[in-house]
Coordinates of C-alpha atoms and ligand atoms in Angstrom, one line a residue:
X1 CA 92.9 109.2 113.1
X2 CA 92.6 113.0 113.2
X3 CA 96.3 113.7 113.3
X4 CA 98.2 114.5 110.1
X5 CA 100.7 111.8 109.3
X6 CA 103.3 112.2 106.5
X7 CA 105.3 109.5 104.8
X8 CA 108.3 109.2 102.4
X9 CA 106.0 110.2 99.4
X10 CA 105.1 113.4 101.2
X11 CA 108.6 114.6 101.7
X12 CA 111.2 115.9 99.3
X13 CA 114.7 114.6 100.3
X14 CA 116.2 117.2 97.9
X15 CA 115.3 120.2 100.1
X16 CA 117.6 119.1 103.0
X17 CA 120.2 117.8 100.5
X18 CA 120.5 121.3 99.2
X19 CA 121.3 122.8 102.6
X20 CA 124.2 122.4 105.0
X21 CA 123.1 120.9 108.2
X22 CA 124.8 121.6 111.5
X23 CA 124.0 118.8 114.1
X24 CA 125.0 120.4 117.4
X25 CA 125.6 117.7 120.0
X26 CA 126.7 114.1 119.3
X27 CA 125.0 112.0 121.9
X28 CA 122.2 109.6 121.6
X29 CA 120.1 111.6 119.1
X30 CA 123.0 113.7 117.6
X31 CA 124.9 110.7 116.3
X32 CA 121.7 109.2 114.9
X33 CA 120.7 112.2 113.0
X34 CA 124.1 113.0 111.7
X35 CA 125.0 109.6 110.5
X36 CA 121.6 109.1 109.0
X37 CA 121.5 112.5 107.2
X38 CA 125.0 111.9 106.0
X39 CA 124.0 108.4 104.6
X40 CA 121.1 110.2 103.0
X41 CA 123.4 112.4 100.9
X42 CA 123.1 115.6 103.2
X43 CA 126.2 117.8 103.9
X44 CA 126.5 117.6 107.6
X45 CA 128.9 119.3 110.0
X46 CA 129.1 118.5 113.8
X47 CA 129.2 121.3 116.3
X48 CA 130.8 120.4 119.7
X49 CA 132.7 122.5 122.2
X50 CA 136.5 122.1 122.3
X51 CA 137.3 119.4 124.8
X52 CA 133.9 117.6 124.3
X53 CA 134.1 113.8 124.9
X54 CA 132.0 113.2 121.8
X55 CA 134.5 114.8 119.4
X56 CA 136.7 111.7 119.0
X57 CA 133.6 109.5 118.4
X58 CA 132.2 111.9 115.6
X59 CA 135.6 112.2 113.9
X60 CA 136.1 108.3 114.1
X61 CA 132.8 108.0 112.4
X62 CA 134.0 110.1 109.5
X63 CA 132.4 113.4 110.4
X64 CA 133.8 116.9 110.4
X65 CA 133.7 118.5 113.8
X66 CA 134.0 122.2 114.5
X67 CA 132.8 124.5 117.5
X68 CA 129.1 125.0 117.8
X69 CA 129.6 128.7 116.8
X70 CA 131.5 127.7 113.6
X71 CA 129.0 125.1 112.8
X72 CA 126.0 127.5 113.1
X73 CA 127.8 130.1 111.1
X74 CA 128.4 127.8 108.1
X75 CA 125.0 125.9 108.2
X76 CA 121.6 126.8 106.8
X77 CA 119.9 124.4 109.1
X78 CA 121.0 124.1 112.7
X79 CA 119.7 121.1 114.7
X80 CA 120.2 121.5 118.5
X81 CA 120.8 118.1 120.1
X82 CA 122.7 119.1 123.1
X83 CA 121.3 118.2 126.5
X84 CA 118.1 120.3 127.2
X85 CA 119.7 122.1 130.3
X86 CA 122.8 123.2 128.1
X87 CA 120.7 124.6 125.2
X88 CA 119.9 128.1 126.6
X89 CA 123.5 129.1 127.1
X90 CA 124.7 127.3 124.0
X91 CA 122.0 129.3 122.1
X92 CA 122.9 132.6 123.5
X93 CA 126.6 132.2 123.2
X94 CA 127.1 130.2 120.0
X95 CA 123.9 130.1 117.9
X96 CA 122.1 133.3 118.2
X97 CA 125.1 135.4 117.0
X98 CA 125.2 133.2 114.0
X99 CA 121.6 133.3 112.9
X100 CA 120.5 135.1 109.8
X101 CA 117.3 135.4 107.8
X102 CA 116.7 132.4 105.7
X103 CA 118.3 130.1 108.3
X104 CA 116.4 127.4 110.2
X105 CA 116.7 126.4 113.7
X106 CA 115.6 122.9 114.5
X107 CA 115.1 120.9 117.8
X108 CA 114.7 117.3 118.8
X109 CA 112.6 118.3 121.8
X110 CA 110.6 121.4 122.4
X111 CA 111.6 122.1 126.1
X112 CA 113.5 125.3 125.6
X113 CA 111.0 126.8 123.1
X114 CA 107.9 125.7 125.2
X115 CA 109.3 127.2 128.4
X116 CA 110.7 130.4 126.7
X117 CA 114.3 129.7 127.6
X118 CA 115.2 130.3 123.9
X119 CA 113.5 133.0 121.9
X120 CA 114.7 132.9 118.3
X121 CA 114.4 136.1 116.0
X122 CA 111.4 136.3 113.8
X123 CA 113.3 135.8 110.5
X124 CA 114.3 132.3 111.1
X125 CA 112.3 129.1 110.7
X126 CA 111.9 127.2 114.0
X127 CA 110.9 123.6 113.7
X128 CA 111.1 120.2 115.4
X129 CA 111.9 116.7 114.3
X130 CA 111.5 114.5 117.4
X131 CA 111.9 110.7 116.8
X132 CA 109.7 108.7 119.3
X133 CA 112.4 106.5 120.4
X134 CA 116.0 106.5 121.8
X135 CA 118.6 107.8 119.4
X136 CA 120.4 104.5 119.1
X137 CA 117.2 102.7 117.9
X138 CA 116.7 105.7 115.4
X139 CA 120.1 104.9 113.9
X140 CA 119.7 101.1 114.0
X141 CA 116.3 101.4 112.2
X142 CA 117.6 103.6 109.7
X143 CA 120.6 101.4 108.9
X144 CA 118.2 98.4 108.6
X145 CA 116.3 100.4 106.0
X146 CA 113.3 101.2 108.4
X147 CA 112.5 104.1 110.6
X148 CA 111.3 105.3 114.0
X149 CA 108.1 107.4 113.8
X150 CA 108.7 110.9 114.6
X151 CA 106.8 114.1 115.5
X152 CA 107.2 117.2 113.4
X153 CA 106.2 120.7 114.5
X154 CA 106.7 124.2 113.3
X155 CA 106.8 127.1 115.8
X156 CA 107.8 129.8 113.3
X157 CA 107.4 129.7 109.7
X158 CA 109.5 132.7 108.4
X159 CA 110.2 131.2 105.0
X160 CA 106.8 129.8 104.4
X161 CA 108.5 126.4 103.7
X162 CA 109.4 125.2 107.3
X163 CA 107.1 122.3 107.3
X164 CA 108.5 121.0 104.0
X165 CA 112.0 121.4 105.3
X166 CA 111.2 119.6 108.6
X167 CA 109.6 116.7 106.6
X168 CA 112.6 116.6 104.3
X169 CA 114.9 116.4 107.4
X170 CA 112.7 113.7 108.9
X171 CA 113.0 111.7 105.7
X172 CA 116.8 112.0 105.9
X173 CA 116.7 110.2 109.3
X174 CA 114.2 107.6 108.3
X175 CA 111.3 109.1 110.2
X176 CA 108.9 109.3 107.3
X177 CA 109.4 105.6 106.4
X178 CA 107.5 104.9 109.7
X179 CA 105.4 108.1 109.6
X180 CA 105.9 111.6 110.8
X181 CA 103.0 113.0 112.8
X182 CA 102.3 116.8 112.9
X183 CA 102.1 118.3 116.3
X184 CA 103.1 121.5 118.2
X185 CA 106.0 122.3 120.3
X186 CA 103.7 122.6 123.4
X187 CA 102.0 119.2 122.8
X188 CA 105.3 117.4 122.1
X189 CA 107.0 118.9 125.2
X190 CA 104.1 118.3 127.6
X191 CA 103.3 114.8 126.5
X192 CA 107.0 113.7 126.2
X193 CA 107.7 114.9 129.8
X194 CA 104.5 113.3 131.0
X195 CA 105.3 110.1 129.3
X196 CA 109.0 109.8 130.6
X197 CA 108.0 110.8 134.1
X198 CA 104.7 109.1 134.8
X199 CA 104.9 106.0 132.6
X200 CA 107.9 105.0 130.6
X201 CA 110.8 105.8 132.8
X202 CA 109.7 107.0 136.2
X203 CA 106.5 105.0 136.5
X204 CA 108.0 101.8 135.0
X205 CA 111.2 101.9 136.9
X206 CA 109.4 102.5 140.2
X207 CA 107.0 99.6 139.5
X208 CA 109.8 97.3 138.7
X209 CA 111.9 98.2 141.7
X210 CA 108.9 98.1 144.1
X211 CA 107.8 94.7 142.8
X212 CA 111.4 93.4 143.3
X213 CA 111.6 94.8 146.7
X214 CA 108.2 93.3 147.8
X215 CA 109.2 89.9 146.6
X216 CA 112.9 89.9 148.0
X217 CA 111.8 91.4 151.2
X218 CA 109.3 88.4 151.6
X219 CA 112.2 86.1 151.3
X220 CA 112.0 85.0 147.6
X221 CA 115.2 84.7 145.6
X222 CA 116.4 87.9 144.1
X223 CA 117.1 86.0 140.8
X224 CA 113.5 84.7 140.6
X225 CA 112.3 88.2 141.6
X226 CA 114.4 89.7 138.8
X227 CA 112.8 87.4 136.2
X228 CA 109.2 88.1 137.4
X229 CA 109.6 91.9 137.8
X230 CA 112.2 93.0 135.1
X231 CA 113.2 90.3 132.6
X232 CA 109.7 89.3 131.6
X233 CA 108.5 92.9 131.4
X234 CA 110.2 93.2 127.9
X235 CA 108.4 90.0 126.8
X236 CA 105.0 91.5 127.9
X237 CA 105.8 95.0 126.4
X238 CA 106.8 93.3 123.2
X239 CA 103.3 91.8 123.0
X240 CA 101.6 95.1 123.7
X241 CA 103.9 96.8 121.1
X242 CA 102.8 94.3 118.5
X243 CA 99.1 94.3 119.2
X244 CA 98.2 96.5 122.1
X245 CA 97.2 95.4 125.6
X246 CA 94.7 93.1 123.9
X247 CA 97.3 91.1 122.2
X248 CA 99.2 90.7 125.5
X249 CA 96.0 89.6 127.2
X250 CA 95.3 87.0 124.4
X251 CA 98.8 85.5 124.8
X252 CA 99.0 85.2 128.6
X253 CA 97.2 82.4 130.6
X254 CA 93.7 82.8 131.9
X255 CA 95.1 82.9 135.4
X256 CA 97.5 85.7 134.5
X257 CA 94.7 87.6 132.8
X258 CA 92.3 87.2 135.6
X259 CA 95.1 88.4 138.0
X260 CA 95.8 91.3 135.6
X261 CA 92.2 92.5 135.4
X262 CA 91.3 92.1 139.1
X263 CA 94.6 93.2 140.7
X264 CA 96.1 95.8 138.2
X265 CA 93.5 98.5 139.1
X266 CA 94.5 98.0 142.7
X267 CA 98.1 98.7 142.1
X268 CA 97.4 101.7 139.7
X269 CA 94.5 103.1 141.7
X270 CA 92.7 106.5 141.9
X271 CA 95.6 107.9 144.1
X272 CA 98.1 107.0 141.4
X273 CA 95.9 108.7 138.8
X274 CA 95.5 111.8 140.9
X275 CA 99.4 112.0 141.4
X276 CA 99.7 111.6 137.5
X277 CA 97.4 114.6 137.1
X278 CA 99.5 116.5 139.6
X279 CA 102.6 115.6 137.6
X280 CA 101.0 116.8 134.4
X281 CA 99.9 120.0 136.2
X282 CA 103.6 120.6 137.2
X283 CA 104.7 120.2 133.6
X284 CA 101.9 122.5 132.2
X285 CA 102.5 125.3 134.7
X286 CA 106.2 125.2 134.1
X287 CA 107.0 124.1 137.7
X288 CA 108.9 121.0 136.7
X289 CA 110.9 123.0 134.1
X290 CA 111.8 125.7 136.7
X291 CA 112.8 122.9 139.2
X292 CA 114.9 121.1 136.6
X293 CA 116.7 124.2 135.5
X294 CA 117.4 125.3 139.1
X295 CA 118.6 121.8 139.9
X296 CA 121.0 121.9 137.0
X297 CA 122.3 125.3 137.8
X298 CA 122.9 124.2 141.4
X299 CA 125.1 121.4 140.2
X300 CA 122.4 118.7 140.2
X301 CA 122.8 117.6 143.9
X302 CA 119.5 115.7 143.9
X303 CA 119.9 114.2 140.4
X304 CA 123.3 112.9 141.5
X305 CA 122.1 111.4 144.8
X306 CA 119.1 109.7 143.2
X307 CA 121.2 108.4 140.3
X308 CA 123.6 106.8 142.8
X309 CA 120.9 105.4 144.8
X310 CA 119.3 103.8 141.7
X311 CA 122.6 102.4 140.6
X312 CA 123.1 100.8 144.1
X313 CA 119.7 99.1 144.1
X314 CA 120.0 95.4 144.6
X315 CA 118.2 94.7 141.4
X316 CA 121.1 96.1 139.3
X317 CA 123.6 93.6 140.9
X318 CA 121.1 90.6 140.3
X319 CA 120.6 91.7 136.9
X320 CA 124.2 92.0 135.9
X321 CA 124.7 88.3 137.1
X322 CA 121.7 87.0 135.3
X323 CA 122.3 88.8 132.0
X324 CA 125.7 87.0 131.8
X325 CA 123.7 83.8 131.5
X326 CA 121.5 85.1 128.6
X327 CA 123.5 84.6 125.3
X328 CA 120.7 86.3 123.3
X329 CA 121.0 89.6 125.2
X330 CA 123.8 90.3 122.6
X331 CA 123.0 93.4 120.7
X332 CA 122.5 96.3 123.0
X333 CA 120.7 99.2 121.4
X334 CA 123.5 101.6 122.4
X335 CA 126.0 99.9 120.1
X336 CA 125.7 102.5 117.4
X337 CA 127.5 105.1 119.4
Ligands
LIG401 N1 117.9 110.5 124.1 C1 116.9 110.4 123.4 O1 116.8 109.3 122.6 C2 116.0 111.5 123.0 C3 116.4 112.8 123.2 N2 115.7 113.9 122.7 C4 116.2 115.1 122.8 O2 117.3 115.3 122.1 C5 118.2 116.3 122.6 C6 119.6 115.6 122.9 O3 119.3 114.7 123.9 P1 120.4 113.4 124.0 O4 120.7 112.9 122.6 O5 119.8 112.4 125.0 O6 121.7 114.0 124.6 P2 123.0 113.3 125.2 O7 123.2 113.6 126.5 O8 122.9 111.8 124.8 O9 124.2 114.0 124.2 C7 124.3 115.4 124.3 C8 125.5 115.7 123.3 O10 125.6 117.1 123.4 C9 127.0 117.4 123.7 N3 127.0 118.6 124.5 C10 127.0 118.9 125.7 N4 127.1 120.1 126.0 C11 127.1 120.8 124.8 C12 127.1 122.1 124.5 N5 127.2 123.1 125.4 N6 127.2 122.5 123.2 C13 127.2 121.5 122.2 N7 127.1 120.2 122.5 C14 127.1 119.8 123.9 C15 127.5 116.2 124.5 O11 128.9 116.1 124.4 P3 129.8 115.5 125.6 O12 130.1 114.2 125.1 O13 131.0 116.4 125.6 O14 129.0 115.6 126.8 C16 126.8 115.1 123.7 O15 127.5 114.9 122.5 C17 117.4 116.7 123.9 O16 116.7 117.8 123.5 C18 116.6 115.6 124.2 O17 115.4 116.0 125.0 C19 114.5 113.6 122.1 C20 114.1 112.4 121.8 C21 114.7 111.2 122.5
LIG402 C1 111.5 108.2 127.0 C2 112.6 109.1 127.2 C3 112.7 110.2 126.1 O1 111.7 111.1 126.1 C4 112.8 109.5 124.8 C5 113.9 108.4 124.5 O2 111.9 109.6 124.0 C6 114.0 111.1 126.3 O3 113.9 112.2 126.5 O4 115.1 110.5 126.3
LIG403 MG1 110.6 111.0 124.3
LIG404 MG1 112.1 113.1 126.5

């Protein structure tokens, strides 16, 4: 493998234990970082605006909560885990006035730095620790003595020690137990956006919904269609996760494997690949970022409409009924927040 991967032995937890860390935002990633850093012996303060819904949760979980500006003022390391669209204003109003030489500004995703929405002063370290998984899984893995692999990147190394500090932070949230891979803000941002749009979220959700629609529109029972197009996807993805596509193909029947090999490329064909290339182009040119920032500033009209349409899709109602019959679906990964 050509990438640099760092493990627990490559990281000095003492570095982050010697700093005060402000975790700004207490959602999916924020709660996971803050609780795991605290459990790793790090002095953590949470930054949340007055009136934030997340304040009560952080306080219930034993954390001290102040405003983002107060947190940034008292901390040496400021990890920004607010929504990407909120970060530019948050930075300008609350973080930038409280930065000073020797401080470090950390991110869980490179969006705002990659697209120039935040431009930190040269005297601070700018680094990223980006777990490659949802925050609730990051926390659960840490609590189970394991970790979710993460990406680490340094955009600005004012202290000369930014990578060591980022690795120390990654160790504090369990990331170096699994492995921390060195990357850049650009690579993390562009690949993360592409993955979530074309494959993991956008691609997978559209594939599942479309398969469900084709079966139900042809008269098959929604319950049966749900099992075939959504429920069993986890079982198939678990096999891929354990041993790649090869292990999945080893485990399924010959009939399924022949169908996979002969029909899969007809579903995901050259047109789909060309569309994926276009999506990547929009990410690299900044077109997607400009569109998303403008959508957010306009009050998210399309986002809200598409969200509502997704929630009203018949597959959701069928799924709610069927999951009630599945006693083993009893530990949702969102239970840590
Ligand atoms: N979700 C994930 O698993 C992953 C996320 N990331 C990145 O992590 C970052 C955080 O994302 P995610 O955890 O999903 O975010 P969430 O939407 O889950 O949580 C955002 C948190 O920030 C708070 N918040 C909202 N506005 C502000 C503000 N102006 N100032 C301070 N806090 C604010 C919210 O409080 P309130 O309750 O009041 O809304 C909430 O606590 C993003 O950069 C994202 O790209 C990276 C990898 C995976
Ligand atoms: C796949 C979605 C993600 O990129 C993630 C959990 O890694 C996100 O931004 O939430
Ligand atoms: Mg991601
Ligand atoms: Mg993402």
